[in-house]
Short mmCIF file of C-alpha atoms in Angstrom, two decimals:
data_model
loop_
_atom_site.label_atom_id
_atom_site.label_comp_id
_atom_site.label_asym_id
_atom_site.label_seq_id
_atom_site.Cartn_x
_atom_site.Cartn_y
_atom_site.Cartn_z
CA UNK A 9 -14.65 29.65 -27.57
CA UNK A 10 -12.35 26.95 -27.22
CA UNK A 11 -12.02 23.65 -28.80
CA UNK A 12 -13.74 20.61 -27.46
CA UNK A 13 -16.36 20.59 -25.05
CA UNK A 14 -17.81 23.13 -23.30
CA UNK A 15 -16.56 23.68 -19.85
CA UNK A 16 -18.44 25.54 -16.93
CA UNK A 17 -15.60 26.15 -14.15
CA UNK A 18 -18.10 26.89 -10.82
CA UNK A 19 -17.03 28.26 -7.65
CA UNK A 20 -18.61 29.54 -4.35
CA UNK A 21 -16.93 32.67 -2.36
CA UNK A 22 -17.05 34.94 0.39
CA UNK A 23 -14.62 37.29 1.16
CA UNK A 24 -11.70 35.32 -1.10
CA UNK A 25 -9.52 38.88 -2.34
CA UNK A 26 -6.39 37.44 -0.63
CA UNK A 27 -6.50 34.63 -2.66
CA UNK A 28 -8.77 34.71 -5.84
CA UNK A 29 -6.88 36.06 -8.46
CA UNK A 30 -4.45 33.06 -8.62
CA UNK A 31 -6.96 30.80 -8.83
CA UNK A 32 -9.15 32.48 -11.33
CA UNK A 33 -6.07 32.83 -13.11
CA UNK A 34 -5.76 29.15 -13.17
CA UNK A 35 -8.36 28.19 -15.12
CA UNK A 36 -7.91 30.87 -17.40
CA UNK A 37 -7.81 28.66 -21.15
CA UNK A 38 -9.73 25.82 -19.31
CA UNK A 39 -13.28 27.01 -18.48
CA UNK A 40 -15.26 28.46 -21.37
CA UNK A 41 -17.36 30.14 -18.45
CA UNK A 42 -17.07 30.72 -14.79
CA UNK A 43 -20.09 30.75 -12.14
CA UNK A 44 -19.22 32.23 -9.35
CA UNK A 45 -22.02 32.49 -5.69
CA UNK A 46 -20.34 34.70 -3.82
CA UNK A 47 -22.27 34.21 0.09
CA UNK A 48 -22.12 37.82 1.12
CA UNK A 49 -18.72 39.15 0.46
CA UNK A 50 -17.35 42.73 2.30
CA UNK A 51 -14.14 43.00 0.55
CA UNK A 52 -12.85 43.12 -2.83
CA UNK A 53 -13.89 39.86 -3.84
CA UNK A 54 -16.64 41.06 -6.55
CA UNK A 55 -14.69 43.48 -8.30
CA UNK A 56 -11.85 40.57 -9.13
CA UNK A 57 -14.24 38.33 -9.96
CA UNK A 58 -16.07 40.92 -12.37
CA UNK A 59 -12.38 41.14 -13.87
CA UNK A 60 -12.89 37.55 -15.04
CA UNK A 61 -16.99 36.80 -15.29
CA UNK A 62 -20.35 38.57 -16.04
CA UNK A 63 -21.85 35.20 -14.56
CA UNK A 64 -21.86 36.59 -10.39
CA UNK A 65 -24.83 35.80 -8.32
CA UNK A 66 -25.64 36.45 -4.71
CA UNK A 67 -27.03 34.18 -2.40
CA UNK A 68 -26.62 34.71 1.21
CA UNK A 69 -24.79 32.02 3.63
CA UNK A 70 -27.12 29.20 4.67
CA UNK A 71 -24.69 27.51 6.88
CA UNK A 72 -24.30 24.84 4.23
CA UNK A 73 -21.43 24.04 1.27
CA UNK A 74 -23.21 21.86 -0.55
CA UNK A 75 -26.44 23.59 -0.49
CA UNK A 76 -24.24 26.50 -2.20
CA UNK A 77 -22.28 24.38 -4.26
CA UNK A 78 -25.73 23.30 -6.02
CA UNK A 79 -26.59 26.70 -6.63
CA UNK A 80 -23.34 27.22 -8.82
CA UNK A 81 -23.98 24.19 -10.64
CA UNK A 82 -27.21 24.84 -11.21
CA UNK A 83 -26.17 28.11 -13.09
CA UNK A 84 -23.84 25.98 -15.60
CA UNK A 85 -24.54 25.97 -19.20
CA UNK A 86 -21.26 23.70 -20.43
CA UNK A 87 -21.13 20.42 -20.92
CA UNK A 88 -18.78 19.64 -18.13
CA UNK A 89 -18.62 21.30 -14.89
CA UNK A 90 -15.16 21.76 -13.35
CA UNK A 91 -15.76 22.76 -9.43
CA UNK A 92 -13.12 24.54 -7.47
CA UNK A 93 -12.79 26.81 -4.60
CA UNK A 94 -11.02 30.59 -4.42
CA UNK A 95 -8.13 28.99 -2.21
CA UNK A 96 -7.61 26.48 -4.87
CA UNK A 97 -5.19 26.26 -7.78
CA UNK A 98 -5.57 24.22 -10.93
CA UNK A 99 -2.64 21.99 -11.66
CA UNK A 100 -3.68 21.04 -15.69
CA UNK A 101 -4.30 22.61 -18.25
CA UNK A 102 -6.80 22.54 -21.55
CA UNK A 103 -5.21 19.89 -23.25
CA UNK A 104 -4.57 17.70 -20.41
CA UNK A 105 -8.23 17.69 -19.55
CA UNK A 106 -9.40 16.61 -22.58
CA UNK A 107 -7.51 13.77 -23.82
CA UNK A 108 -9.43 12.44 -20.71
CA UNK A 109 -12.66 13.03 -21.89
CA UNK A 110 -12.11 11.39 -25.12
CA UNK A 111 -13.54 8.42 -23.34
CA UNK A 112 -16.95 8.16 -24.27
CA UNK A 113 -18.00 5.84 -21.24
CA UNK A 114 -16.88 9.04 -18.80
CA UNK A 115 -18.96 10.71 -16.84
CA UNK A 116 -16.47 11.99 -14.35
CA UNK A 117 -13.25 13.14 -13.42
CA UNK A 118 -11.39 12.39 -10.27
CA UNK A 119 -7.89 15.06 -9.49
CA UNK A 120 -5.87 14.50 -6.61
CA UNK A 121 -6.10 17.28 -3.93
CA UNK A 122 -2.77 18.66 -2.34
CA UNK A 123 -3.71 20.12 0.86
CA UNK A 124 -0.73 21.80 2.84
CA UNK A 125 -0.86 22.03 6.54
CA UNK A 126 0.77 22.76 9.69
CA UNK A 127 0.05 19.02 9.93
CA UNK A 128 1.62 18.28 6.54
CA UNK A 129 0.50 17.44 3.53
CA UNK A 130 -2.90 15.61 3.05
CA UNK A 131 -3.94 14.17 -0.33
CA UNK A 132 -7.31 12.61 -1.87
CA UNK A 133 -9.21 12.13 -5.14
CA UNK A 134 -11.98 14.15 -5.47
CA UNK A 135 -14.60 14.33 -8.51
CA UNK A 136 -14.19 17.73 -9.34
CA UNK A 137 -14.75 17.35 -13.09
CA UNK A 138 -18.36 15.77 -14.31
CA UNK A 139 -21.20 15.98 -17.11
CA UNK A 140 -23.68 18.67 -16.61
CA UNK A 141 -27.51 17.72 -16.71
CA UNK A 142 -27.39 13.74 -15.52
CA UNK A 143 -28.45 14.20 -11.81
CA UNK A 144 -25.22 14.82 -9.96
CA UNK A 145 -25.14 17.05 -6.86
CA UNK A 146 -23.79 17.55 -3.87
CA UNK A 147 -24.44 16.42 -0.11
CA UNK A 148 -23.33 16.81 3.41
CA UNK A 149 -23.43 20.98 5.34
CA UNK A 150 -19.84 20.25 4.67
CA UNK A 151 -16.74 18.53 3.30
CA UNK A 152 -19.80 18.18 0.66
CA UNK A 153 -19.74 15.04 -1.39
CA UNK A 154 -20.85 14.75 -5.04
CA UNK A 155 -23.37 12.11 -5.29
CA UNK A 156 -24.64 10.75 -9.10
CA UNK A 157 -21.82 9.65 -11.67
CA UNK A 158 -21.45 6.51 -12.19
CA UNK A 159 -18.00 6.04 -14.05
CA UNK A 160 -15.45 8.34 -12.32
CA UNK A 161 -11.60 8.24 -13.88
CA UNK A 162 -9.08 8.57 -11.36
CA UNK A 163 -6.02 10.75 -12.86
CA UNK A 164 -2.59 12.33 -11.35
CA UNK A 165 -3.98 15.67 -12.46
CA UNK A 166 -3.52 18.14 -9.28
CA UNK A 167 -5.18 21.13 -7.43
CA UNK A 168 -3.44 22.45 -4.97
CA UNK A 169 -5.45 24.07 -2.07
CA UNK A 170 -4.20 26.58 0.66
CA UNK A 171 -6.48 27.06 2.83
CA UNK A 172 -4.47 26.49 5.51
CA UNK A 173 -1.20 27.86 4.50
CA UNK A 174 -2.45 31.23 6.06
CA UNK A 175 -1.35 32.86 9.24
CA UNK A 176 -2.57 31.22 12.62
CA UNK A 177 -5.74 33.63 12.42
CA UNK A 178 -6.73 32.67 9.43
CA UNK A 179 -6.22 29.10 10.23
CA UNK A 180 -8.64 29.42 13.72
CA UNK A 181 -11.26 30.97 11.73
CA UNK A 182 -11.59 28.22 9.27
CA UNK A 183 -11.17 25.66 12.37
CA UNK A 184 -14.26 27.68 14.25
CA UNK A 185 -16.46 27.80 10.84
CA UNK A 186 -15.76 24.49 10.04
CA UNK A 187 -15.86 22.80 13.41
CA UNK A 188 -19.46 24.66 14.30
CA UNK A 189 -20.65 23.09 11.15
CA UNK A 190 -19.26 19.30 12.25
CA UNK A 191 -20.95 19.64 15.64
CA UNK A 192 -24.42 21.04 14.19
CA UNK A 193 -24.26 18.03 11.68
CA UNK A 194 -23.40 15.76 15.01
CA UNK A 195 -26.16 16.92 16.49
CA UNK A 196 -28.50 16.19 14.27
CA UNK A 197 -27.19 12.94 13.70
CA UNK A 198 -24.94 11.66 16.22
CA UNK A 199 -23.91 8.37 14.33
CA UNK A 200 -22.77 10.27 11.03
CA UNK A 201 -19.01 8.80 10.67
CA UNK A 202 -17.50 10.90 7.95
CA UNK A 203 -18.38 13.88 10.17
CA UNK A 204 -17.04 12.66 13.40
CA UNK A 205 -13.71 11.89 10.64
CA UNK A 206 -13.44 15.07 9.46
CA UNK A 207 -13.99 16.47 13.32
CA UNK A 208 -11.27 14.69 14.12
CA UNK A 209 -9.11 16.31 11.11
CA UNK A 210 -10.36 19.63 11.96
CA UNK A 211 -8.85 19.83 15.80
CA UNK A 212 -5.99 18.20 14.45
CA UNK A 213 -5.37 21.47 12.31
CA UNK A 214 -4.95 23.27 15.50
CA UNK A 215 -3.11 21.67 17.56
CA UNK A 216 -5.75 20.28 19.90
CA UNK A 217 -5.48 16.31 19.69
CA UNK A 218 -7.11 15.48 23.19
CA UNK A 219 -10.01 16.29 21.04
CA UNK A 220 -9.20 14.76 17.84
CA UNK A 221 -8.69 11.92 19.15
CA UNK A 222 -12.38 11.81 21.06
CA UNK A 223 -13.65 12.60 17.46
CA UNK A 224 -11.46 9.76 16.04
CA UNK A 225 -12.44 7.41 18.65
CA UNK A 226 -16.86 8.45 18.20
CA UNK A 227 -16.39 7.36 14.69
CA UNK A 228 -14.40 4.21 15.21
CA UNK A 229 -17.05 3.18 17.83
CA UNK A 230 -19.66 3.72 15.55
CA UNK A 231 -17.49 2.00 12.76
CA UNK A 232 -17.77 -1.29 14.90
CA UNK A 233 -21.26 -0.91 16.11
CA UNK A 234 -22.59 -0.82 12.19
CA UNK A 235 -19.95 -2.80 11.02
CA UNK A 236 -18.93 -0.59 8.22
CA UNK A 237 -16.25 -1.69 5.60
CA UNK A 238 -16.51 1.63 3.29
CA UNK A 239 -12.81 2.06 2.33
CA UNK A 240 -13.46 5.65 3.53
CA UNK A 241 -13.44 4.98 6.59
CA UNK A 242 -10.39 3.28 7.08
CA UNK A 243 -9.05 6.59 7.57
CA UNK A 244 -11.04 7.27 11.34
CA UNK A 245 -7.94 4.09 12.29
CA UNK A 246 -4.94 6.14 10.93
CA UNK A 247 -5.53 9.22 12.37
CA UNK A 248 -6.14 7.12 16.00
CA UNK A 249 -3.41 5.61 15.24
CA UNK A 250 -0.98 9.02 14.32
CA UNK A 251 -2.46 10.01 17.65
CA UNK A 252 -1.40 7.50 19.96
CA UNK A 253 1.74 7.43 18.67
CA UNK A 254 2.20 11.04 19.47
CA UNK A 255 0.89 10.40 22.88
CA UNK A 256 3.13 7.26 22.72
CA UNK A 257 0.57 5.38 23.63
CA UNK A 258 2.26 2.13 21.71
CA UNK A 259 -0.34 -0.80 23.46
CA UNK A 260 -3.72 1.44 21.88
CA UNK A 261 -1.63 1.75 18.75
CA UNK A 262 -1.09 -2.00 18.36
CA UNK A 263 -4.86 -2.53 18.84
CA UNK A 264 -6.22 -0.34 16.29
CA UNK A 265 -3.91 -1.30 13.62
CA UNK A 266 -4.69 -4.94 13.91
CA UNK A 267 -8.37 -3.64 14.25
CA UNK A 268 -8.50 -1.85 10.88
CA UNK A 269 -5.99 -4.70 9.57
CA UNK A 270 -9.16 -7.42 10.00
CA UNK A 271 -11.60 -5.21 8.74
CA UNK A 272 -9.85 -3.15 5.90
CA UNK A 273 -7.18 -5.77 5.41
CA UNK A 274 -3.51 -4.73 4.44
CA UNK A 275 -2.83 -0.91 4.57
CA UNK A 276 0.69 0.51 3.98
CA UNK A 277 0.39 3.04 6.70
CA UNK A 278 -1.00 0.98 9.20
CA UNK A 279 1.31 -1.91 8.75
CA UNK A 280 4.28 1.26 9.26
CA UNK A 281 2.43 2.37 12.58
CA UNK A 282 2.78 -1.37 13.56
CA UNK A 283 7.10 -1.25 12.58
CA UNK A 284 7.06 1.79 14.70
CA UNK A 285 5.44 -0.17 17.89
CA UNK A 286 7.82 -2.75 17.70
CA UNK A 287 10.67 -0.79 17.04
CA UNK A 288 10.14 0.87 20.37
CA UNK A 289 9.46 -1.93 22.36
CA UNK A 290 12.21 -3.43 20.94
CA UNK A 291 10.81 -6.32 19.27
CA UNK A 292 12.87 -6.10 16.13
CA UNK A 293 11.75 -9.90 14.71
CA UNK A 294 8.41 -8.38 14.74
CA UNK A 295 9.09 -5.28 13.12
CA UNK A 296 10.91 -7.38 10.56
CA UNK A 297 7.64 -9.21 9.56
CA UNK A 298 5.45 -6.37 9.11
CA UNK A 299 8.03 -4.74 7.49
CA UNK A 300 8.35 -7.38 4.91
CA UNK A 301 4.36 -7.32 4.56
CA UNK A 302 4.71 -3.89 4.52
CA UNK A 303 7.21 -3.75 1.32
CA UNK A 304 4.73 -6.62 -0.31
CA UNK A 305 1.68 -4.45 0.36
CA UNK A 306 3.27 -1.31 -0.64
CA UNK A 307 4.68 -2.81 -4.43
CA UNK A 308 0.95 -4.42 -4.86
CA UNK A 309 -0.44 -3.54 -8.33
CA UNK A 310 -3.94 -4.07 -6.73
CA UNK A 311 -7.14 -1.28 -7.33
CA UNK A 312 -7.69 -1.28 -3.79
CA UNK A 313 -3.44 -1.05 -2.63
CA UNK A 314 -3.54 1.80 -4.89
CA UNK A 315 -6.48 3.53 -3.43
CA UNK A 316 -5.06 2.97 0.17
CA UNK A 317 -1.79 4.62 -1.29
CA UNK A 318 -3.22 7.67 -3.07
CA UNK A 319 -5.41 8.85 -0.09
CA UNK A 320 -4.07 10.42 3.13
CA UNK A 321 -6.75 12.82 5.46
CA UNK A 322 -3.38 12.68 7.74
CA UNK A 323 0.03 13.32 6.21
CA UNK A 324 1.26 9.84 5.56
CA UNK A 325 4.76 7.84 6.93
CA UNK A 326 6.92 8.11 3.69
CA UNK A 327 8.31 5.12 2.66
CA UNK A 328 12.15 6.72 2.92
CA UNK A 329 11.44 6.57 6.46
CA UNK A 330 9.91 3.47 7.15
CA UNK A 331 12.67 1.95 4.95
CA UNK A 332 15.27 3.23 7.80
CA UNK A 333 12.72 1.34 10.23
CA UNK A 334 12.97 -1.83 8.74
CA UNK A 335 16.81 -0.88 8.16
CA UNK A 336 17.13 -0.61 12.21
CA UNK A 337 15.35 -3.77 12.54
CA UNK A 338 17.66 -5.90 10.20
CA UNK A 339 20.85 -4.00 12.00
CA UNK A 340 19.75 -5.31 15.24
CA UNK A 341 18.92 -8.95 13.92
CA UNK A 342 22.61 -8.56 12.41
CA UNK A 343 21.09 -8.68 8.91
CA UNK A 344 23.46 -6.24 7.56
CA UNK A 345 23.07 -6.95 3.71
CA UNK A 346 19.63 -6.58 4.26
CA UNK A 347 20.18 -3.28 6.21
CA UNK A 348 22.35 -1.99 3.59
CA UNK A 349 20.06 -2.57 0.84
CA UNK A 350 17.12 -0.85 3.09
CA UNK A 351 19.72 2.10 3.80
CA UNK A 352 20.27 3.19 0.30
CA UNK A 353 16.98 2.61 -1.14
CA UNK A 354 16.27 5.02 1.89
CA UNK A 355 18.60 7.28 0.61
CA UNK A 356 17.67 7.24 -3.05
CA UNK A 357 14.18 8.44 -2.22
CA UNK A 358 14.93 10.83 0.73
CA UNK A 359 14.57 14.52 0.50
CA UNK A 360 17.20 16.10 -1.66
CA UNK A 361 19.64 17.88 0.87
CA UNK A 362 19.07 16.25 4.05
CA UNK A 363 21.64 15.12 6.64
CA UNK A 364 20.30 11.12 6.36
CA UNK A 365 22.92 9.42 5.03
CA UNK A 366 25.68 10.67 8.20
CA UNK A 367 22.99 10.15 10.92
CA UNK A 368 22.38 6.38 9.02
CA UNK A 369 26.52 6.12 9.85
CA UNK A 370 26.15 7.71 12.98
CA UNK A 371 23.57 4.78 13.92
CA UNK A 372 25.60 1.99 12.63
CA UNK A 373 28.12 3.23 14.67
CA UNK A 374 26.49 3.41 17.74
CA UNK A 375 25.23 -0.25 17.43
CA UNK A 376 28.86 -0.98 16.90
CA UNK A 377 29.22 -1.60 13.04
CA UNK A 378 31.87 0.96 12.67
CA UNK A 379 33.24 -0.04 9.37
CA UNK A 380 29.74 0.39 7.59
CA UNK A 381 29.17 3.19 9.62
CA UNK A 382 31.74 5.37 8.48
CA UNK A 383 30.81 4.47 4.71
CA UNK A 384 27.78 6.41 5.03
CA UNK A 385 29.19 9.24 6.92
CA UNK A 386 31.92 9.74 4.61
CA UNK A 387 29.70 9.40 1.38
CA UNK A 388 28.22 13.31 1.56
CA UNK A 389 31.91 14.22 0.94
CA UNK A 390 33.02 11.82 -1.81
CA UNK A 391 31.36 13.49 -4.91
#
């Protein structure tokens, strides 16, 4: 047994071999225990599991997560319950974990989740860490939420899910399980918002944005017709917002950032979708101001600012590259100080390895500040 409290790790599975050991072999030192529901596996998903846990229990697929995920947690005997998923990996070990719940007042644990995708990465809290026996459970067919604690610590501890890291099959099968789900929920209750959300995130997976966006737009309509400030929310604007960009679509763009701006107030993402508008129309004054808000918002020390900047159901605008948009703007206004400043802080944060700082010189060139131009083309070669 180890030290501290004890710790029930709880998962549900169904045909997980690909996958399993690593994360079973994450939690190895953490959980005392592991519960696993396994939904009616055909491959070799018991026998690893067996490898790891005597506590295996069969209950076939209702066509519901959270209905499942209340069976494992039922089965629980620790003190805490840590819930994860086979194509999960846990980011933290032992110790980590419970200098956190030295806090008395505790009665939950929120980790971030790094999801991967062909739409890049997506990152949230989630409360996957909580006190057994007060009430808590889970709702929703799927994308299940845990309803009951009352005092949930937000950490930088990480799992890492890869769900859809798989090949393109793998990928379209979780799209068709999870999208049948969405639309049975939608049926049953038309007006549900997080579902028409994570609809929305789901087609976007695949490739098929006509549809996400339809998904996006049903839950922004419904958004306004309640009017519904839950921060959650917030997030039906962004991905409308990634999508008319794509579709360059710059005039719908416009309108639901200043849309979510009135009713969420100041967002780091949105106020970069707004830079990006004027960039391309060529309104670089106006790009300058929301890029100055934009810095302002994103330095803010705030609970809410930091909320906005942890959570992503779309990969995010880093701040690297709206940096070179407010950069472009202050080159064009003749701002060059400014620029330069903008340019290397750019630089400093940019991916190790990339070509930035000679297409930054390339630019300057072009807009005919060949001097300062050349300094960034030339500095890849000076060290």
């Amino acid at each position: 047994m180890n030290e501290g409290p004890f710790i029930s790790a709880c998962m549900i599975v169904k045909n997980e071999e690909a996958c399993l050991i690593d994360c079973l072999e994450s939690i190895r030192g953490v959980a005392d225990e592991i519960v696993v529901v396994d939904t009616g596996s055909t491959d070799r998903t018991v026998e690893i599991a067996r490898a790891y846990t005597d506590r295996i229990y069969y209950h076939p697929w209702q066509d519901d997560f959270a209905a499942h995920r209340n069976q494992s947690i039922g089965y629980a005997e620790g003190e805490w319950i840590l819930v994860i998923d086979a194509d999960e990996r846990l980011l933290a070990n032992r110790d980590d974990i419970l200098k956190i719940l030295r806090n008395p007042s505790l009665d939950a644990v929120g980790f971030r989740i790094v999801n991967r995708s062909s739409e890049g990465e997506i990152v949230f809290d989630s409360p996957r860490l909580f006190k057994n026996n007060i009430g808590c459970h889970y709702m929703g067919i799927i994308h299940e939420q845990l309803t009951g604690p009352r005092h949930i610590q937000l950490t930088d501890l990480e799992i890492h899910h890869t769900g859809y890291q798989g090949d393109a099959e793998t990928t379209q099968k979780k799209f068709e399980r999870n999208s049948a789900l969405l639309q049975c929920r939608l049926r049953e209750k038309p007006d549900d918002i997080f579902s028409h959300i994570n609809l929305a995130v789901s087609f976007m997976t695949v490739h098929r944005y006509e549809e996400a966006c339809s998904a996006a737009q049903h839950a922004v309509s419904f958004i306004e017709s309640k009017d519904e400030n839950d921060p959650l929310f917030r997030h039906a604007f962004i991905i409308l917002l990634r999508l008319y960009l794509k579709e360059k679509r710059y005039d719908h763009a416009e309108e639901i950032c200043l849309t979510s701006l009135r009713r969420y107030g100041p967002d780091p993402q949105v106020l970069a979708g707004l830079i990006l508008v004027q960039i391309h129309r060529a309104n670089w004054q106006a790009a300058l101001d929301y890029g100055w808000t934009f810095l302002a918002v994103q330095s803010g020390k705030g609970d809410a600012v930091q909320l906005r900047l942890r959570n992503h159901l779309v990969a995010p605008f880093e701040t690297w590259q709206v940096l070179l948009w407010i950069a472009q703007a202050c080159v064009m206004t003749e701002e060059l100080d400014k620029a330069r400043r903008l340019f290397d802080r750019a630089l400093d944060s940019a991916p190790a390895g990339s070509d930035l700082a000679i297409e930054i010189g390339a630019g300057l060139i072009r807009a005919g500040h060949r001097s300062l131009g050349l300094s960034y083309m030339t500095r890849p070669f000076a060290a």
